Amino acid sequence: MRIRKCARAVITNEYHEILLQKFEFTDVIGNVVLWVTPGGGIKGKETPIEALKRELREELGIVVDIRDEPLFEIDVFIEGKSDSFISREIYYKITIQSDTILSIENMTEKEKDTFIDLKWWSKEELKKIKNFAPREILNYF
């Protein structure tokens, strides 16, 4: 089975909230709508940190410095419409201020077409909803 390596960010702010993006994943069976952490695929010879820095510039318009070790890694089975694969995801914690200016201007057209919303969430709020992934992030903020 194909493995897609990904780097993702658990972004928190001074109020201990986490930033999530809402997308409609049209390439998966059922067109799933989920709140997810920013990040994405690791390209070519990129390190996970290089990939995550690129993804955060593209998806949020921010430049960050990542010095810490990863928080956790997980494998997620993705049932795609054209093929199924394992998303091998490595997560890093990043802290920014809640008033940081964020922009989706540099997203790919496909990302822009499936992007729905961006929101800071408290841990208590996230515990009440079902449509966010991965649930493991509740252990890290």
mmCIF file with all atom_site columns, N, CA and C in Angstrom, residues 14-62:
data_model
loop_
_atom_site.group_PDB
_atom_site.id
_atom_site.type_symbol
_atom_site.label_atom_id
_atom_site.label_alt_id
_atom_site.label_comp_id
_atom_site.label_asym_id
_atom_site.label_entity_id
_atom_site.label_seq_id
_atom_site.pdbx_PDB_ins_code
_atom_site.Cartn_x
_atom_site.Cartn_y
_atom_site.Cartn_z
_atom_site.occupancy
_atom_site.B_iso_or_equiv
_atom_site.pdbx_formal_charge
_atom_site.auth_seq_id
_atom_site.auth_comp_id
_atom_site.auth_asym_id
_atom_site.auth_atom_id
_atom_site.pdbx_PDB_model_num
ATOM 1   N N  . GLU A 1 14 ? -1.824  31.936 23.034 1.00 0.00 ? 14 GLU A N  1
ATOM 2   C CA . GLU A 1 14 ? -1.640  32.302 24.437 1.00 0.00 ? 14 GLU A CA 1
ATOM 3   C C  . GLU A 1 14 ? -2.831  31.939 25.319 1.00 0.00 ? 14 GLU A C  1
ATOM 4   N N  . TYR A 1 15 ? -3.970  31.601 24.708 1.00 0.00 ? 15 TYR A N  1
ATOM 5   C CA . TYR A 1 15 ? -5.163  31.206 25.463 1.00 0.00 ? 15 TYR A CA 1
ATOM 6   C C  . TYR A 1 15 ? -5.315  29.678 25.509 1.00 0.00 ? 15 TYR A C  1
ATOM 7   N N  . HIS A 1 16 ? -4.283  28.963 25.071 1.00 0.00 ? 16 HIS A N  1
ATOM 8   C CA . HIS A 1 16 ? -4.289  27.501 25.036 1.00 0.00 ? 16 HIS A CA 1
ATOM 9   C C  . HIS A 1 16 ? -5.374  26.959 24.107 1.00 0.00 ? 16 HIS A C  1
ATOM 10  N N  . GLU A 1 17 ? -5.615  27.694 23.020 1.00 0.00 ? 17 GLU A N  1
ATOM 11  C CA . GLU A 1 17 ? -6.526  27.238 21.975 1.00 0.00 ? 17 GLU A CA 1
ATOM 12  C C  . GLU A 1 17 ? -5.683  26.665 20.838 1.00 0.00 ? 17 GLU A C  1
ATOM 13  N N  . ILE A 1 18 ? -6.328  25.858 19.998 1.00 0.00 ? 18 ILE A N  1
ATOM 14  C CA . ILE A 1 18 ? -5.641  25.269 18.851 1.00 0.00 ? 18 ILE A CA 1
ATOM 15  C C  . ILE A 1 18 ? -6.297  25.749 17.563 1.00 0.00 ? 18 ILE A C  1
ATOM 16  N N  . LEU A 1 19 ? -5.456  26.004 16.565 1.00 0.00 ? 19 LEU A N  1
ATOM 17  C CA . LEU A 1 19 ? -5.928  26.490 15.275 1.00 0.00 ? 19 LEU A CA 1
ATOM 18  C C  . LEU A 1 19 ? -6.177  25.312 14.345 1.00 0.00 ? 19 LEU A C  1
ATOM 19  N N  . LEU A 1 20 ? -7.395  25.224 13.826 1.00 0.00 ? 20 LEU A N  1
ATOM 20  C CA . LEU A 1 20 ? -7.738  24.165 12.883 1.00 0.00 ? 20 LEU A CA 1
ATOM 21  C C  . LEU A 1 20 ? -8.339  24.761 11.615 1.00 0.00 ? 20 LEU A C  1
ATOM 22  N N  . GLN A 1 21 ? -8.164  24.035 10.525 1.00 0.00 ? 21 GLN A N  1
ATOM 23  C CA . GLN A 1 21 ? -8.736  24.411 9.238  1.00 0.00 ? 21 GLN A CA 1
ATOM 24  C C  . GLN A 1 21 ? -9.833  23.409 8.901  1.00 0.00 ? 21 GLN A C  1
ATOM 25  N N  . LYS A 1 22 ? -10.903 23.912 8.288  1.00 0.00 ? 22 LYS A N  1
ATOM 26  C CA . LYS A 1 22 ? -11.997 23.035 7.867  1.00 0.00 ? 22 LYS A CA 1
ATOM 27  C C  . LYS A 1 22 ? -11.941 22.890 6.351  1.00 0.00 ? 22 LYS A C  1
ATOM 28  N N  . PHE A 1 23 ? -11.870 21.646 5.902  1.00 0.00 ? 23 PHE A N  1
ATOM 29  C CA . PHE A 1 23 ? -11.820 21.325 4.479  1.00 0.00 ? 23 PHE A CA 1
ATOM 30  C C  . PHE A 1 23 ? -12.880 20.279 4.150  1.00 0.00 ? 23 PHE A C  1
ATOM 31  N N  . GLU A 1 24 ? -13.342 20.299 2.898  1.00 0.00 ? 24 GLU A N  1
ATOM 32  C CA . GLU A 1 24 ? -14.108 19.184 2.355  1.00 0.00 ? 24 GLU A CA 1
ATOM 33  C C  . GLU A 1 24 ? -13.126 18.354 1.547  1.00 0.00 ? 24 GLU A C  1
ATOM 34  N N  . PHE A 1 25 ? -12.881 17.134 1.989  1.00 0.00 ? 25 PHE A N  1
ATOM 35  C CA . PHE A 1 25 ? -11.933 16.256 1.316  1.00 0.00 ? 25 PHE A CA 1
ATOM 36  C C  . PHE A 1 25 ? -12.668 15.513 0.209  1.00 0.00 ? 25 PHE A C  1
ATOM 37  N N  . THR A 1 26 ? -12.591 16.071 -1.004 1.00 0.00 ? 26 THR A N  1
ATOM 38  C CA . THR A 1 26 ? -13.353 15.551 -2.141 1.00 0.00 ? 26 THR A CA 1
ATOM 39  C C  . THR A 1 26 ? -12.720 14.327 -2.786 1.00 0.00 ? 26 THR A C  1
ATOM 40  N N  . ASP A 1 27 ? -11.467 14.021 -2.472 1.00 0.00 ? 27 ASP A N  1
ATOM 41  C CA . ASP A 1 27 ? -10.788 12.858 -3.052 1.00 0.00 ? 27 ASP A CA 1
ATOM 42  C C  . ASP A 1 27 ? -11.024 11.581 -2.255 1.00 0.00 ? 27 ASP A C  1
ATOM 43  N N  . VAL A 1 28 ? -11.703 11.687 -1.118 1.00 0.00 ? 28 VAL A N  1
ATOM 44  C CA . VAL A 1 28 ? -11.967 10.496 -0.308 1.00 0.00 ? 28 VAL A CA 1
ATOM 45  C C  . VAL A 1 28 ? -13.418 10.061 -0.485 1.00 0.00 ? 28 VAL A C  1
ATOM 46  N N  . ILE A 1 29 ? -13.656 8.811  -0.232 1.00 0.00 ? 29 ILE A N  1
ATOM 47  C CA . ILE A 1 29 ? -15.014 8.287  -0.371 1.00 0.00 ? 29 ILE A CA 1
ATOM 48  C C  . ILE A 1 29 ? -15.919 8.982  0.638  1.00 0.00 ? 29 ILE A C  1
ATOM 49  N N  . GLY A 1 30 ? -17.007 9.543  0.162  1.00 0.00 ? 30 GLY A N  1
ATOM 50  C CA . GLY A 1 30 ? -17.967 10.224 1.019  1.00 0.00 ? 30 GLY A CA 1
ATOM 51  C C  . GLY A 1 30 ? -17.741 11.720 1.146  1.00 0.00 ? 30 GLY A C  1
ATOM 52  N N  . ASN A 1 31 ? -16.741 12.280 0.442  1.00 0.00 ? 31 ASN A N  1
ATOM 53  C CA . ASN A 1 31 ? -16.464 13.728 0.531  1.00 0.00 ? 31 ASN A CA 1
ATOM 54  C C  . ASN A 1 31 ? -16.514 14.214 1.974  1.00 0.00 ? 31 ASN A C  1
ATOM 55  N N  . VAL A 1 32 ? -15.621 13.729 2.794  1.00 0.00 ? 32 VAL A N  1
ATOM 56  C CA . VAL A 1 32 ? -15.599 14.006 4.221  1.00 0.00 ? 32 VAL A CA 1
ATOM 57  C C  . VAL A 1 32 ? -15.272 15.476 4.495  1.00 0.00 ? 32 VAL A C  1
ATOM 58  N N  . VAL A 1 33 ? -16.014 16.091 5.427  1.00 0.00 ? 33 VAL A N  1
ATOM 59  C CA . VAL A 1 33 ? -15.736 17.448 5.884  1.00 0.00 ? 33 VAL A CA 1
ATOM 60  C C  . VAL A 1 33 ? -15.152 17.341 7.289  1.00 0.00 ? 33 VAL A C  1
ATOM 61  N N  . LEU A 1 34 ? -13.907 17.849 7.446  1.00 0.00 ? 34 LEU A N  1
ATOM 62  C CA . LEU A 1 34 ? -13.213 17.725 8.724  1.00 0.00 ? 34 LEU A CA 1
ATOM 63  C C  . LEU A 1 34 ? -12.482 19.007 9.084  1.00 0.00 ? 34 LEU A C  1
ATOM 64  N N  . TRP A 1 35 ? -12.366 19.236 10.399 1.00 0.00 ? 35 TRP A N  1
ATOM 65  C CA . TRP A 1 35 ? -11.444 20.224 10.947 1.00 0.00 ? 35 TRP A CA 1
ATOM 66  C C  . TRP A 1 35 ? -10.117 19.496 11.125 1.00 0.00 ? 35 TRP A C  1
ATOM 67  N N  . VAL A 1 36 ? -9.046  20.043 10.576 1.00 0.00 ? 36 VAL A N  1
ATOM 68  C CA . VAL A 1 36 ? -7.737  19.396 10.636 1.00 0.00 ? 36 VAL A CA 1
ATOM 69  C C  . VAL A 1 36 ? -6.649  20.399 10.977 1.00 0.00 ? 36 VAL A C  1
ATOM 70  N N  . THR A 1 37 ? -5.508  19.866 11.390 1.00 0.00 ? 37 THR A N  1
ATOM 71  C CA . THR A 1 37 ? -4.347  20.707 11.654 1.00 0.00 ? 37 THR A CA 1
ATOM 72  C C  . THR A 1 37 ? -3.710  21.114 10.328 1.00 0.00 ? 37 THR A C  1
ATOM 73  N N  . PRO A 1 38 ? -3.100  22.298 10.267 1.00 0.00 ? 38 PRO A N  1
ATOM 74  C CA . PRO A 1 38 ? -2.399  22.712 9.048  1.00 0.00 ? 38 PRO A CA 1
ATOM 75  C C  . PRO A 1 38 ? -1.204  21.808 8.771  1.00 0.00 ? 38 PRO A C  1
ATOM 76  N N  . GLY A 1 39 ? -0.893  21.655 7.504  1.00 0.00 ? 39 GLY A N  1
ATOM 77  C CA . GLY A 1 39 ? 0.248   20.860 7.096  1.00 0.00 ? 39 GLY A CA 1
ATOM 78  C C  . GLY A 1 39 ? -0.052  20.106 5.831  1.00 0.00 ? 39 GLY A C  1
ATOM 79  N N  . GLY A 1 40 ? 0.856   19.225 5.445  1.00 0.00 ? 40 GLY A N  1
ATOM 80  C CA . GLY A 1 40 ? 0.634   18.465 4.227  1.00 0.00 ? 40 GLY A CA 1
ATOM 81  C C  . GLY A 1 40 ? 1.813   17.587 3.880  1.00 0.00 ? 40 GLY A C  1
ATOM 82  N N  . GLY A 1 41 ? 1.831   17.171 2.632  1.00 0.00 ? 41 GLY A N  1
ATOM 83  C CA . GLY A 1 41 ? 2.795   16.197 2.159  1.00 0.00 ? 41 GLY A CA 1
ATOM 84  C C  . GLY A 1 41 ? 4.230   16.681 2.133  1.00 0.00 ? 41 GLY A C  1
ATOM 85  N N  . ILE A 1 42 ? 5.134   15.751 2.382  1.00 0.00 ? 42 ILE A N  1
ATOM 86  C CA . ILE A 1 42 ? 6.574   16.000 2.310  1.00 0.00 ? 42 ILE A CA 1
ATOM 87  C C  . ILE A 1 42 ? 7.002   15.690 0.875  1.00 0.00 ? 42 ILE A C  1
ATOM 88  N N  . LYS A 1 43 ? 7.617   16.679 0.220  1.00 0.00 ? 43 LYS A N  1
ATOM 89  C CA . LYS A 1 43 ? 8.004   16.528 -1.182 1.00 0.00 ? 43 LYS A CA 1
ATOM 90  C C  . LYS A 1 43 ? 9.483   16.183 -1.322 1.00 0.00 ? 43 LYS A C  1
ATOM 91  N N  . GLY A 1 44 ? 9.770   15.272 -2.233 1.00 0.00 ? 44 GLY A N  1
ATOM 92  C CA . GLY A 1 44 ? 11.152  14.960 -2.603 1.00 0.00 ? 44 GLY A CA 1
ATOM 93  C C  . GLY A 1 44 ? 12.071  14.720 -1.423 1.00 0.00 ? 44 GLY A C  1
ATOM 94  N N  . LYS A 1 45 ? 13.128  15.514 -1.353 1.00 0.00 ? 45 LYS A N  1
ATOM 95  C CA . LYS A 1 45 ? 14.149  15.351 -0.312 1.00 0.00 ? 45 LYS A CA 1
ATOM 96  C C  . LYS A 1 45 ? 13.935  16.281 0.882  1.00 0.00 ? 45 LYS A C  1
ATOM 97  N N  . GLU A 1 46 ? 12.742  16.876 0.982  1.00 0.00 ? 46 GLU A N  1
ATOM 98  C CA . GLU A 1 46 ? 12.461  17.745 2.124  1.00 0.00 ? 46 GLU A CA 1
ATOM 99  C C  . GLU A 1 46 ? 12.528  16.954 3.419  1.00 0.00 ? 46 GLU A C  1
ATOM 100 N N  . THR A 1 47 ? 12.978  17.618 4.477  1.00 0.00 ? 47 THR A N  1
ATOM 101 C CA . THR A 1 47 ? 12.828  17.062 5.818  1.00 0.00 ? 47 THR A CA 1
ATOM 102 C C  . THR A 1 47 ? 11.406  17.374 6.268  1.00 0.00 ? 47 THR A C  1
ATOM 103 N N  . PRO A 1 48 ? 10.901  16.700 7.291  1.00 0.00 ? 48 PRO A N  1
ATOM 104 C CA . PRO A 1 48 ? 9.571   17.042 7.792  1.00 0.00 ? 48 PRO A CA 1
ATOM 105 C C  . PRO A 1 48 ? 9.458   18.522 8.196  1.00 0.00 ? 48 PRO A C  1
ATOM 106 N N  . ILE A 1 49 ? 10.504  19.068 8.808  1.00 0.00 ? 49 ILE A N  1
ATOM 107 C CA . ILE A 1 49 ? 10.462  20.474 9.226  1.00 0.00 ? 49 ILE A CA 1
ATOM 108 C C  . ILE A 1 49 ? 10.436  21.400 8.016  1.00 0.00 ? 49 ILE A C  1
ATOM 109 N N  . GLU A 1 50 ? 11.230  21.118 7.003  1.00 0.00 ? 50 GLU A N  1
ATOM 110 C CA . GLU A 1 50 ? 11.206  21.938 5.783  1.00 0.00 ? 50 GLU A CA 1
ATOM 111 C C  . GLU A 1 50 ? 9.826   21.894 5.136  1.00 0.00 ? 50 GLU A C  1
ATOM 112 N N  . ALA A 1 51 ? 9.227   20.705 5.077  1.00 0.00 ? 51 ALA A N  1
ATOM 113 C CA . ALA A 1 51 ? 7.896   20.557 4.492  1.00 0.00 ? 51 ALA A CA 1
ATOM 114 C C  . ALA A 1 51 ? 6.860   21.338 5.283  1.00 0.00 ? 51 ALA A C  1
ATOM 115 N N  . LEU A 1 52 ? 6.937   21.245 6.609  1.00 0.00 ? 52 LEU A N  1
ATOM 116 C CA . LEU A 1 52 ? 5.952   21.937 7.436  1.00 0.00 ? 52 LEU A CA 1
ATOM 117 C C  . LEU A 1 52 ? 6.087   23.452 7.303  1.00 0.00 ? 52 LEU A C  1
ATOM 118 N N  . LYS A 1 53 ? 7.304   23.960 7.272  1.00 0.00 ? 53 LYS A N  1
ATOM 119 C CA . LYS A 1 53 ? 7.503   25.403 7.080  1.00 0.00 ? 53 LYS A CA 1
ATOM 120 C C  . LYS A 1 53 ? 6.905   25.852 5.747  1.00 0.00 ? 53 LYS A C  1
ATOM 121 N N  . ARG A 1 54 ? 7.125   25.068 4.678  1.00 0.00 ? 54 ARG A N  1
ATOM 122 C CA . ARG A 1 54 ? 6.550   25.392 3.373  1.00 0.00 ? 54 ARG A CA 1
ATOM 123 C C  . ARG A 1 54 ? 5.030   25.360 3.421  1.00 0.00 ? 54 ARG A C  1
ATOM 124 N N  . GLU A 1 55 ? 4.481   24.322 4.025  1.00 0.00 ? 55 GLU A N  1
ATOM 125 C CA . GLU A 1 55 ? 3.023   24.195 4.112  1.00 0.00 ? 55 GLU A CA 1
ATOM 126 C C  . GLU A 1 55 ? 2.394   25.350 4.906  1.00 0.00 ? 55 GLU A C  1
ATOM 127 N N  . LEU A 1 56 ? 3.043   25.765 5.984  1.00 0.00 ? 56 LEU A N  1
ATOM 128 C CA . LEU A 1 56 ? 2.484   26.860 6.791  1.00 0.00 ? 56 LEU A CA 1
ATOM 129 C C  . LEU A 1 56 ? 2.544   28.191 6.038  1.00 0.00 ? 56 LEU A C  1
ATOM 130 N N  . ARG A 1 57 ? 3.571   28.391 5.221  1.00 0.00 ? 57 ARG A N  1
ATOM 131 C CA . ARG A 1 57 ? 3.612   29.590 4.359  1.00 0.00 ? 57 ARG A CA 1
ATOM 132 C C  . ARG A 1 57 ? 2.478   29.533 3.346  1.00 0.00 ? 57 ARG A C  1
ATOM 133 N N  . GLU A 1 58 ? 2.264   28.350 2.751  1.00 0.00 ? 58 GLU A N  1
ATOM 134 C CA . GLU A 1 58 ? 1.227   28.196 1.734  1.00 0.00 ? 58 GLU A CA 1
ATOM 135 C C  . GLU A 1 58 ? -0.176  28.293 2.322  1.00 0.00 ? 58 GLU A C  1
ATOM 136 N N  . GLU A 1 59 ? -0.425  27.591 3.414  1.00 0.00 ? 59 GLU A N  1
ATOM 137 C CA . GLU A 1 59 ? -1.785  27.473 3.942  1.00 0.00 ? 59 GLU A CA 1
ATOM 138 C C  . GLU A 1 59 ? -2.207  28.615 4.852  1.00 0.00 ? 59 GLU A C  1
ATOM 139 N N  . LEU A 1 60 ? -1.246  29.226 5.558  1.00 0.00 ? 60 LEU A N  1
ATOM 140 C CA . LEU A 1 60 ? -1.602  30.262 6.535  1.00 0.00 ? 60 LEU A CA 1
ATOM 141 C C  . LEU A 1 60 ? -0.869  31.578 6.322  1.00 0.00 ? 60 LEU A C  1
ATOM 142 N N  . GLY A 1 61 ? 0.114   31.595 5.432  1.00 0.00 ? 61 GLY A N  1
ATOM 143 C CA . GLY A 1 61 ? 0.873   32.817 5.198  1.00 0.00 ? 61 GLY A CA 1
ATOM 144 C C  . GLY A 1 61 ? 1.781   33.191 6.352  1.00 0.00 ? 61 GLY A C  1
ATOM 145 N N  . ILE A 1 62 ? 2.229   32.199 7.131  1.00 0.00 ? 62 ILE A N  1
ATOM 146 C CA . ILE A 1 62 ? 3.100   32.496 8.273  1.00 0.00 ? 62 ILE A CA 1
ATOM 147 C C  . ILE A 1 62 ? 4.459   31.821 8.097  1.00 0.00 ? 62 ILE A C  1
#
